Short mmCIF file of C-alpha atoms in Angstrom, two decimals:
data_model
loop_
_atom_site.label_atom_id
_atom_site.label_comp_id
_atom_site.label_asym_id
_atom_site.label_seq_id
_atom_site.Cartn_x
_atom_site.Cartn_y
_atom_site.Cartn_z
CA UNK A 8 -24.66 -15.30 -3.58
CA UNK A 9 -26.14 -13.10 -6.15
CA UNK A 10 -29.24 -13.00 -8.46
CA UNK A 11 -28.90 -13.77 -12.04
CA UNK A 12 -30.45 -11.42 -14.71
CA UNK A 13 -34.20 -11.91 -15.03
CA UNK A 14 -35.56 -13.98 -17.95
CA UNK A 15 -38.98 -14.42 -19.56
CA UNK A 16 -40.24 -18.08 -19.12
CA UNK A 17 -43.50 -17.99 -20.96
CA UNK A 18 -43.81 -17.57 -24.71
CA UNK A 19 -43.71 -13.87 -25.87
CA UNK A 20 -47.12 -12.23 -26.09
CA UNK A 21 -49.06 -14.79 -23.95
CA UNK A 22 -51.01 -14.37 -20.91
CA UNK A 23 -50.31 -16.50 -17.83
CA UNK A 24 -52.08 -17.52 -14.82
CA UNK A 25 -51.61 -19.52 -11.49
CA UNK A 26 -47.89 -19.95 -11.88
CA UNK A 27 -46.07 -22.68 -9.72
CA UNK A 28 -42.61 -23.86 -9.49
CA UNK A 29 -40.63 -26.70 -7.76
CA UNK A 30 -37.06 -28.31 -7.44
CA UNK A 31 -36.08 -31.75 -7.77
CA UNK A 32 -33.29 -33.10 -5.40
CA UNK A 33 -30.75 -32.83 -8.17
CA UNK A 34 -31.30 -29.12 -8.61
CA UNK A 35 -33.58 -28.95 -11.82
CA UNK A 36 -36.47 -26.41 -11.55
CA UNK A 37 -39.87 -26.88 -13.06
CA UNK A 38 -42.49 -24.34 -13.77
CA UNK A 39 -45.99 -24.76 -14.76
CA UNK A 40 -48.80 -22.39 -15.40
CA UNK A 41 -51.86 -21.80 -17.21
CA UNK A 42 -51.73 -20.30 -20.71
CA UNK A 43 -54.87 -17.90 -20.57
CA UNK A 44 -54.76 -17.57 -24.39
CA UNK A 45 -54.95 -21.23 -25.20
CA UNK A 46 -56.46 -22.47 -22.05
CA UNK A 47 -53.89 -25.16 -21.58
CA UNK A 48 -51.45 -25.94 -18.70
CA UNK A 49 -47.79 -25.36 -19.79
CA UNK A 50 -44.62 -26.58 -18.31
CA UNK A 51 -41.04 -25.77 -18.53
CA UNK A 52 -37.76 -26.86 -16.91
CA UNK A 53 -34.49 -25.17 -15.72
CA UNK A 54 -31.53 -27.54 -15.36
CA UNK A 55 -28.67 -26.53 -13.23
CA UNK A 56 -26.55 -24.03 -15.11
CA UNK A 57 -28.79 -24.09 -18.10
CA UNK A 58 -31.66 -22.05 -19.44
CA UNK A 59 -35.50 -22.45 -19.39
CA UNK A 60 -36.72 -24.94 -22.00
CA UNK A 61 -39.29 -23.75 -24.46
CA UNK A 62 -43.04 -23.97 -22.81
CA UNK A 63 -44.64 -27.17 -23.59
CA UNK A 64 -48.38 -27.80 -23.32
CA UNK A 65 -49.31 -30.76 -21.12
CA UNK A 66 -51.47 -33.17 -23.23
CA UNK A 67 -54.90 -34.28 -22.15
CA UNK A 68 -55.63 -31.37 -20.02
CA UNK A 69 -58.73 -29.15 -21.04
CA UNK A 70 -60.02 -25.97 -19.20
CA UNK A 71 -61.68 -24.01 -18.00
CA UNK A 72 -59.56 -23.81 -14.77
CA UNK A 73 -60.40 -22.46 -11.49
CA UNK A 74 -56.85 -22.90 -10.04
CA UNK A 75 -53.61 -24.79 -10.63
CA UNK A 76 -52.15 -26.03 -7.41
CA UNK A 77 -48.32 -26.23 -6.43
CA UNK A 78 -46.64 -28.78 -8.66
CA UNK A 79 -44.59 -31.66 -7.30
CA UNK A 80 -41.44 -33.32 -8.97
CA UNK A 81 -39.77 -36.59 -7.90
CA UNK A 82 -35.90 -37.21 -8.05
CA UNK A 83 -36.60 -39.01 -11.57
CA UNK A 84 -38.03 -35.67 -13.04
CA UNK A 85 -41.78 -36.95 -13.13
CA UNK A 86 -44.06 -34.06 -12.57
CA UNK A 87 -47.47 -34.25 -10.72
CA UNK A 88 -50.00 -31.75 -11.37
CA UNK A 89 -53.18 -31.08 -9.52
CA UNK A 90 -55.80 -28.50 -10.74
CA UNK A 91 -59.37 -27.51 -10.10
CA UNK A 92 -61.71 -27.58 -13.13
CA UNK A 93 -64.73 -25.71 -13.56
CA UNK A 94 -67.88 -26.85 -15.46
CA UNK A 95 -71.33 -25.18 -15.74
CA UNK A 96 -74.27 -27.33 -15.31
CA UNK A 97 -78.02 -26.85 -14.87
CA UNK A 98 -77.27 -27.01 -11.22
CA UNK A 99 -74.90 -24.03 -11.46
CA UNK A 100 -70.95 -24.17 -11.54
CA UNK A 101 -69.39 -27.15 -10.43
CA UNK A 102 -65.72 -28.05 -9.53
CA UNK A 103 -63.60 -31.08 -9.74
CA UNK A 104 -60.11 -31.71 -8.40
CA UNK A 105 -58.06 -33.47 -11.13
CA UNK A 106 -54.54 -34.68 -11.44
CA UNK A 107 -52.08 -36.11 -13.91
CA UNK A 108 -48.29 -37.17 -13.81
CA UNK A 109 -45.73 -37.20 -16.58
CA UNK A 110 -42.38 -35.85 -17.84
CA UNK A 111 -41.48 -33.07 -20.42
CA UNK A 112 -40.87 -34.81 -23.69
CA UNK A 113 -42.58 -37.92 -22.46
CA UNK A 114 -45.84 -39.59 -21.80
CA UNK A 115 -48.52 -38.27 -19.35
CA UNK A 116 -51.09 -40.44 -17.30
CA UNK A 117 -54.66 -39.96 -18.15
CA UNK A 118 -56.36 -37.42 -15.78
CA UNK A 119 -57.67 -38.79 -12.70
CA UNK A 120 -60.42 -37.21 -11.01
CA UNK A 121 -59.94 -36.99 -7.08
CA UNK A 122 -63.09 -35.29 -6.15
CA UNK A 123 -66.10 -33.94 -7.77
CA UNK A 124 -67.91 -32.40 -9.65
CA UNK A 125 -69.39 -30.75 -6.63
CA UNK A 126 -70.44 -27.25 -5.60
CA UNK A 127 -68.02 -25.12 -3.87
CA UNK A 128 -64.62 -24.09 -5.20
CA UNK A 129 -61.89 -26.45 -3.98
CA UNK A 130 -58.53 -25.23 -2.56
CA UNK A 131 -55.89 -28.11 -3.28
CA UNK A 132 -52.45 -28.45 -2.18
CA UNK A 133 -49.88 -31.11 -3.27
CA UNK A 134 -46.54 -32.75 -1.90
CA UNK A 135 -44.38 -35.26 -3.62
CA UNK A 136 -41.25 -36.93 -2.14
CA UNK A 137 -38.02 -37.92 -4.18
CA UNK A 138 -39.36 -41.61 -4.61
CA UNK A 139 -42.54 -40.25 -6.22
CA UNK A 140 -45.15 -40.68 -3.48
CA UNK A 141 -47.72 -37.93 -3.75
CA UNK A 142 -50.08 -36.37 -1.24
CA UNK A 143 -52.91 -34.20 -2.32
CA UNK A 144 -55.39 -32.38 0.05
CA UNK A 145 -58.15 -30.00 -0.89
CA UNK A 146 -61.25 -28.29 0.56
CA UNK A 147 -64.50 -29.20 -1.12
CA UNK A 148 -68.18 -28.67 -0.51
CA UNK A 149 -71.08 -31.08 -0.64
CA UNK A 150 -73.53 -30.30 2.21
CA UNK A 151 -70.69 -28.83 3.99
CA UNK A 152 -67.04 -27.63 3.68
CA UNK A 153 -64.63 -30.59 4.34
CA UNK A 154 -61.06 -31.08 3.97
CA UNK A 155 -59.98 -34.36 2.17
CA UNK A 156 -56.76 -36.06 1.53
CA UNK A 157 -55.68 -38.71 -0.85
CA UNK A 158 -52.08 -40.60 -1.13
CA UNK A 159 -50.45 -42.04 -4.33
CA UNK A 160 -47.69 -44.40 -3.37
CA UNK A 161 -44.81 -44.58 -5.98
CA UNK A 162 -45.88 -46.08 -9.31
CA UNK A 163 -49.34 -46.96 -7.94
CA UNK A 164 -52.87 -45.49 -8.20
CA UNK A 165 -54.33 -42.90 -5.93
CA UNK A 166 -55.97 -43.99 -2.91
CA UNK A 167 -59.69 -43.10 -2.17
CA UNK A 168 -59.77 -39.84 -0.26
CA UNK A 169 -60.47 -39.60 3.44
CA UNK A 170 -61.98 -36.62 5.21
CA UNK A 171 -59.95 -34.67 7.67
CA UNK A 172 -61.69 -32.85 10.66
CA UNK A 173 -64.89 -35.13 10.62
CA UNK A 174 -64.49 -35.63 14.41
CA UNK A 175 -66.72 -32.59 15.20
CA UNK A 176 -69.08 -30.89 12.58
CA UNK A 177 -66.97 -32.04 9.54
CA UNK A 178 -66.00 -28.28 8.76
CA UNK A 179 -62.21 -28.81 8.28
CA UNK A 180 -60.83 -25.76 6.18
CA UNK A 181 -57.67 -24.41 4.65
CA UNK A 182 -55.77 -27.80 4.59
CA UNK A 183 -51.96 -27.77 4.01
CA UNK A 184 -49.58 -30.69 3.45
CA UNK A 185 -45.78 -31.23 3.62
CA UNK A 186 -43.86 -34.55 2.96
CA UNK A 187 -40.26 -35.38 4.04
CA UNK A 188 -37.78 -37.30 1.88
CA UNK A 189 -38.89 -40.59 3.26
CA UNK A 190 -42.68 -40.20 2.37
CA UNK A 191 -43.75 -39.28 6.04
CA UNK A 192 -46.54 -36.44 5.70
CA UNK A 193 -48.06 -34.06 8.01
CA UNK A 194 -51.18 -32.22 7.29
CA UNK A 195 -52.83 -29.22 9.15
CA UNK A 196 -56.24 -27.74 8.76
CA UNK A 197 -58.54 -25.52 10.52
CA UNK A 198 -61.41 -27.05 12.39
CA UNK A 199 -64.48 -24.95 13.04
CA UNK A 200 -66.33 -26.10 16.07
CA UNK A 201 -70.24 -25.60 16.71
CA UNK A 202 -69.19 -22.49 18.81
CA UNK A 203 -67.50 -20.94 15.79
CA UNK A 204 -63.97 -21.32 17.21
CA UNK A 205 -61.20 -21.93 14.72
CA UNK A 206 -58.67 -24.40 15.99
CA UNK A 207 -55.57 -25.70 14.06
CA UNK A 208 -55.68 -29.38 13.91
CA UNK A 209 -53.01 -31.85 12.49
CA UNK A 210 -52.75 -35.40 11.24
CA UNK A 211 -49.68 -37.47 10.27
CA UNK A 212 -49.22 -40.28 7.71
CA UNK A 213 -46.38 -42.72 8.27
CA UNK A 214 -45.11 -43.99 4.77
#
């Protein structure tokens, strides 16, 4: 194989942050990023053998952002985004994990808050299978750091989040998630014991 000539995906003269990219099973690539100038999340697609489409802002998303998580795309081309939103309150800086799903040139769902606002900056990860099942996991802080996970079956609502690593002192950290084409999911996370030993734990989800 060989690399093709490089090309610019974002609009000329704009600043970008938190770029992320994903493939559909059919070979279309999708890229999303935060446009630092406008404060919006922007998305573009690269069909097989084609060129990147003009960047399009995702409607209904308003910053300021703390991070944009890896995107997920199903076989139909529906894109799921998860991001961390930052707000300032009289209690200090608060963070929320928020998600939306839609398609370039089509409609997008109203943003759904998975967690927060709460103190402590979350670190979210996302996996989406070809049928559209999405699994999000994130690190958040209330009175202690915990890893949380939520599942959205195809064409349904997000389920209430559950906590990973609550069997000891609740300090599950660095959650990661992968999903196979059938929707079976495996997540890993670090569990900090009372003796300050980091152990890697895992939990599976059968679709």
